[in-house]
PDB file of C-alpha atoms in Angstrom:
ATOM      1  CA  UNK A   1       0.077   0.123   0.071  1.00  0.00           C
ATOM      2  CA  UNK A   2       2.941   2.755   0.522  1.00  0.00           C
ATOM      3  CA  UNK A   3       4.152   1.452  -2.283  1.00  0.00           C
ATOM      4  CA  UNK A   4       1.207   2.472  -4.149  1.00  0.00           C
ATOM      5  CA  UNK A   5       1.446   5.957  -2.630  1.00  0.00           C
ATOM      6  CA  UNK A   6       4.792   6.342  -2.898  1.00  0.00           C
ATOM      7  CA  UNK A   7       4.638   5.347  -6.693  1.00  0.00           C
ATOM      8  CA  UNK A   8       1.246   7.416  -7.454  1.00  0.00           C
ATOM      9  CA  UNK A   9       3.680  10.625  -5.939  1.00  0.00           C
ATOM     10  CA  UNK A  10       6.231   9.686  -8.166  1.00  0.00           C
ATOM     11  CA  UNK A  11       3.708  10.387 -10.707  1.00  0.00           C
ATOM     12  CA  UNK A  12       1.534  12.833  -9.851  1.00  0.00           C
ATOM     13  CA  UNK A  13       5.366  15.138 -10.140  1.00  0.00           C
ATOM     14  CA  UNK A  14       5.957  13.810 -13.613  1.00  0.00           C
ATOM     15  CA  UNK A  15       1.900  14.593 -15.094  1.00  0.00           C
ATOM     16  CA  UNK A  16       2.818  18.598 -13.535  1.00  0.00           C
ATOM     17  CA  UNK A  17       5.795  18.089 -15.064  1.00  0.00           C
ATOM     18  CA  UNK A  18       5.182  17.520 -18.504  1.00  0.00           C
ATOM     19  CA  UNK A  19       2.179  19.603 -18.335  1.00  0.00           C
ATOM     20  CA  UNK A  20       4.425  22.465 -16.788  1.00  0.00           C
ATOM     21  CA  UNK A  21       7.023  21.340 -20.754  1.00  0.00           C
ATOM     22  CA  UNK A  22       3.779  21.424 -22.838  1.00  0.00           C
ATOM     23  CA  UNK A  23       2.717  25.275 -21.673  1.00  0.00           C
ATOM     24  CA  UNK A  24       6.103  26.431 -21.772  1.00  0.00           C
ATOM     25  CA  UNK A  25       6.147  24.829 -25.465  1.00  0.00           C
ATOM     26  CA  UNK A  26       3.197  26.428 -26.194  1.00  0.00           C
ATOM     27  CA  UNK A  27       4.284  29.854 -25.068  1.00  0.00           C
ATOM     28  CA  UNK A  28       6.857  29.615 -26.784  1.00  0.00           C
ATOM     29  CA  UNK A  29       4.293  30.305 -29.984  1.00  0.00           C
ATOM     30  CA  UNK A  30       1.293  32.074 -29.084  1.00  0.00           C
ATOM     31  CA  UNK A  31      -0.829  28.682 -28.947  1.00  0.00           C
ATOM     32  CA  UNK A  32      -3.213  26.469 -27.107  1.00  0.00           C
ATOM     33  CA  UNK A  33      -3.212  22.778 -26.054  1.00  0.00           C
ATOM     34  CA  UNK A  34      -6.556  22.700 -28.584  1.00  0.00           C
ATOM     35  CA  UNK A  35      -4.851  24.137 -30.978  1.00  0.00           C
ATOM     36  CA  UNK A  36      -2.906  20.762 -31.949  1.00  0.00           C
ATOM     37  CA  UNK A  37      -5.530  19.046 -31.849  1.00  0.00           C
ATOM     38  CA  UNK A  38      -5.761  17.089 -35.324  1.00  0.00           C
ATOM     39  CA  UNK A  39      -7.832  18.560 -37.593  1.00  0.00           C
ATOM     40  CA  UNK A  40      -8.827  15.675 -39.455  1.00  0.00           C
ATOM     41  CA  UNK A  41     -10.823  13.858 -37.500  1.00  0.00           C
ATOM     42  CA  UNK A  42     -14.005  14.649 -37.619  1.00  0.00           C
ATOM     43  CA  UNK A  43     -15.153  14.946 -34.897  1.00  0.00           C
ATOM     44  CA  UNK A  44     -12.320  17.785 -33.981  1.00  0.00           C
ATOM     45  CA  UNK A  45     -14.001  19.214 -37.690  1.00  0.00           C
ATOM     46  CA  UNK A  46     -17.556  18.916 -35.975  1.00  0.00           C
ATOM     47  CA  UNK A  47     -16.019  20.660 -32.716  1.00  0.00           C
ATOM     48  CA  UNK A  48     -14.686  23.382 -34.626  1.00  0.00           C
ATOM     49  CA  UNK A  49     -17.962  24.110 -36.712  1.00  0.00           C
ATOM     50  CA  UNK A  50     -19.657  24.659 -33.056  1.00  0.00           C
ATOM     51  CA  UNK A  51     -17.322  27.516 -32.280  1.00  0.00           C
ATOM     52  CA  UNK A  52     -18.671  30.416 -32.479  1.00  0.00           C
ATOM     53  CA  UNK A  53     -17.547  32.807 -35.956  1.00  0.00           C
ATOM     54  CA  UNK A  54     -15.249  34.896 -33.014  1.00  0.00           C
ATOM     55  CA  UNK A  55     -13.436  31.960 -30.789  1.00  0.00           C
ATOM     56  CA  UNK A  56     -12.652  30.580 -35.063  1.00  0.00           C
ATOM     57  CA  UNK A  57     -11.279  34.476 -36.068  1.00  0.00           C
ATOM     58  CA  UNK A  58      -9.397  33.712 -32.213  1.00  0.00           C
ATOM     59  CA  UNK A  59      -8.258  30.281 -33.199  1.00  0.00           C
ATOM     60  CA  UNK A  60      -7.418  30.898 -37.025  1.00  0.00           C
ATOM     61  CA  UNK A  61      -4.932  33.946 -35.932  1.00  0.00           C
ATOM     62  CA  UNK A  62      -2.924  32.390 -32.544  1.00  0.00           C
ATOM     63  CA  UNK A  63      -2.156  29.469 -35.845  1.00  0.00           C
ATOM     64  CA  UNK A  64      -1.081  32.285 -37.929  1.00  0.00           C
ATOM     65  CA  UNK A  65       0.709  33.762 -35.350  1.00  0.00           C
ATOM     66  CA  UNK A  66       2.188  30.394 -34.494  1.00  0.00           C
ATOM     67  CA  UNK A  67       3.247  29.773 -38.234  1.00  0.00           C
ATOM     68  CA  UNK A  68       5.279  32.981 -38.449  1.00  0.00           C
ATOM     69  CA  UNK A  69       6.884  32.919 -35.335  1.00  0.00           C
ATOM     70  CA  UNK A  70       8.595  29.009 -36.092  1.00  0.00           C
ATOM     71  CA  UNK A  71       9.071  30.533 -40.011  1.00  0.00           C
ATOM     72  CA  UNK A  72      10.744  33.129 -38.346  1.00  0.00           C
ATOM     73  CA  UNK A  73      12.283  30.574 -35.469  1.00  0.00           C
ATOM     74  CA  UNK A  74      11.563  33.073 -32.867  1.00  0.00           C
ATOM     75  CA  UNK A  75       9.486  33.373 -29.825  1.00  0.00           C
ATOM     76  CA  UNK A  76       6.782  35.428 -28.895  1.00  0.00           C
ATOM     77  CA  UNK A  77       8.097  37.904 -26.450  1.00  0.00           C
ATOM     78  CA  UNK A  78       8.071  37.182 -22.402  1.00  0.00           C
ATOM     79  CA  UNK A  79       5.006  39.490 -21.717  1.00  0.00           C
ATOM     80  CA  UNK A  80       2.923  38.250 -23.715  1.00  0.00           C
ATOM     81  CA  UNK A  81       3.998  34.553 -22.419  1.00  0.00           C
ATOM     82  CA  UNK A  82       3.033  35.505 -19.680  1.00  0.00           C
ATOM     83  CA  UNK A  83      -0.083  36.173 -19.782  1.00  0.00           C
ATOM     84  CA  UNK A  84      -0.852  33.275 -22.143  1.00  0.00           C
ATOM     85  CA  UNK A  85      -2.791  30.264 -20.825  1.00  0.00           C
ATOM     86  CA  UNK A  86      -2.315  27.354 -22.621  1.00  0.00           C
ATOM     87  CA  UNK A  87      -3.822  24.858 -21.107  1.00  0.00           C
ATOM     88  CA  UNK A  88      -6.869  26.443 -20.866  1.00  0.00           C
ATOM     89  CA  UNK A  89      -9.158  24.423 -23.062  1.00  0.00           C
ATOM     90  CA  UNK A  90     -11.650  26.023 -26.108  1.00  0.00           C
ATOM     91  CA  UNK A  91     -12.590  23.184 -27.767  1.00  0.00           C
ATOM     92  CA  UNK A  92     -11.760  19.145 -26.100  1.00  0.00           C
ATOM     93  CA  UNK A  93     -15.125  19.164 -24.514  1.00  0.00           C
ATOM     94  CA  UNK A  94     -17.504  19.987 -28.298  1.00  0.00           C
ATOM     95  CA  UNK A  95     -14.969  17.487 -29.773  1.00  0.00           C
ATOM     96  CA  UNK A  96     -15.924  15.093 -25.944  1.00  0.00           C
ATOM     97  CA  UNK A  97     -19.334  15.852 -26.784  1.00  0.00           C
ATOM     98  CA  UNK A  98     -18.824  15.541 -30.880  1.00  0.00           C
ATOM     99  CA  UNK A  99     -17.333  11.567 -30.153  1.00  0.00           C
ATOM    100  CA  UNK A 100     -19.755  11.124 -27.996  1.00  0.00           C
ATOM    101  CA  UNK A 101     -22.711  11.810 -30.188  1.00  0.00           C
ATOM    102  CA  UNK A 102     -21.095   9.680 -33.439  1.00  0.00           C
ATOM    103  CA  UNK A 103     -20.599   6.679 -30.312  1.00  0.00           C
ATOM    104  CA  UNK A 104     -24.442   6.978 -29.798  1.00  0.00           C
ATOM    105  CA  UNK A 105     -25.450   7.187 -33.233  1.00  0.00           C
ATOM    106  CA  UNK A 106     -23.153   4.465 -34.583  1.00  0.00           C
ATOM    107  CA  UNK A 107     -25.076   2.299 -31.261  1.00  0.00           C
ATOM    108  CA  UNK A 108     -27.910   3.000 -32.307  1.00  0.00           C
ATOM    109  CA  UNK A 109     -27.817   2.297 -35.931  1.00  0.00           C
ATOM    110  CA  UNK A 110     -25.896  -0.914 -35.118  1.00  0.00           C
ATOM    111  CA  UNK A 111     -28.774  -2.893 -34.415  1.00  0.00           C
ATOM    112  CA  UNK A 112     -31.420  -1.629 -36.361  1.00  0.00           C
TER     113      UNK A 112
END
């Protein structure tokens, strides 16, 4: 039992370090974690279509800025990196909802 708690603490520590690393890498380009989702996934496509026009425009600007920064081999200025919230989700909830609806639809159509 004690070994399990130690293992859990080690795992939690590794998770926090990984999240901090991912957040730092996203901050370099000014991206959010949800910007990195695969747009070819049908569930993500539906989620992107369900975003408000304002959110779609903000996302497009973030991606353009990231491409520009990457092309110039620079990083986002430090003052802008500090105000970024890369781990704040905006698309994952919609993608999960689209996936749940697709699975439900498939299950309902399977037994017809």
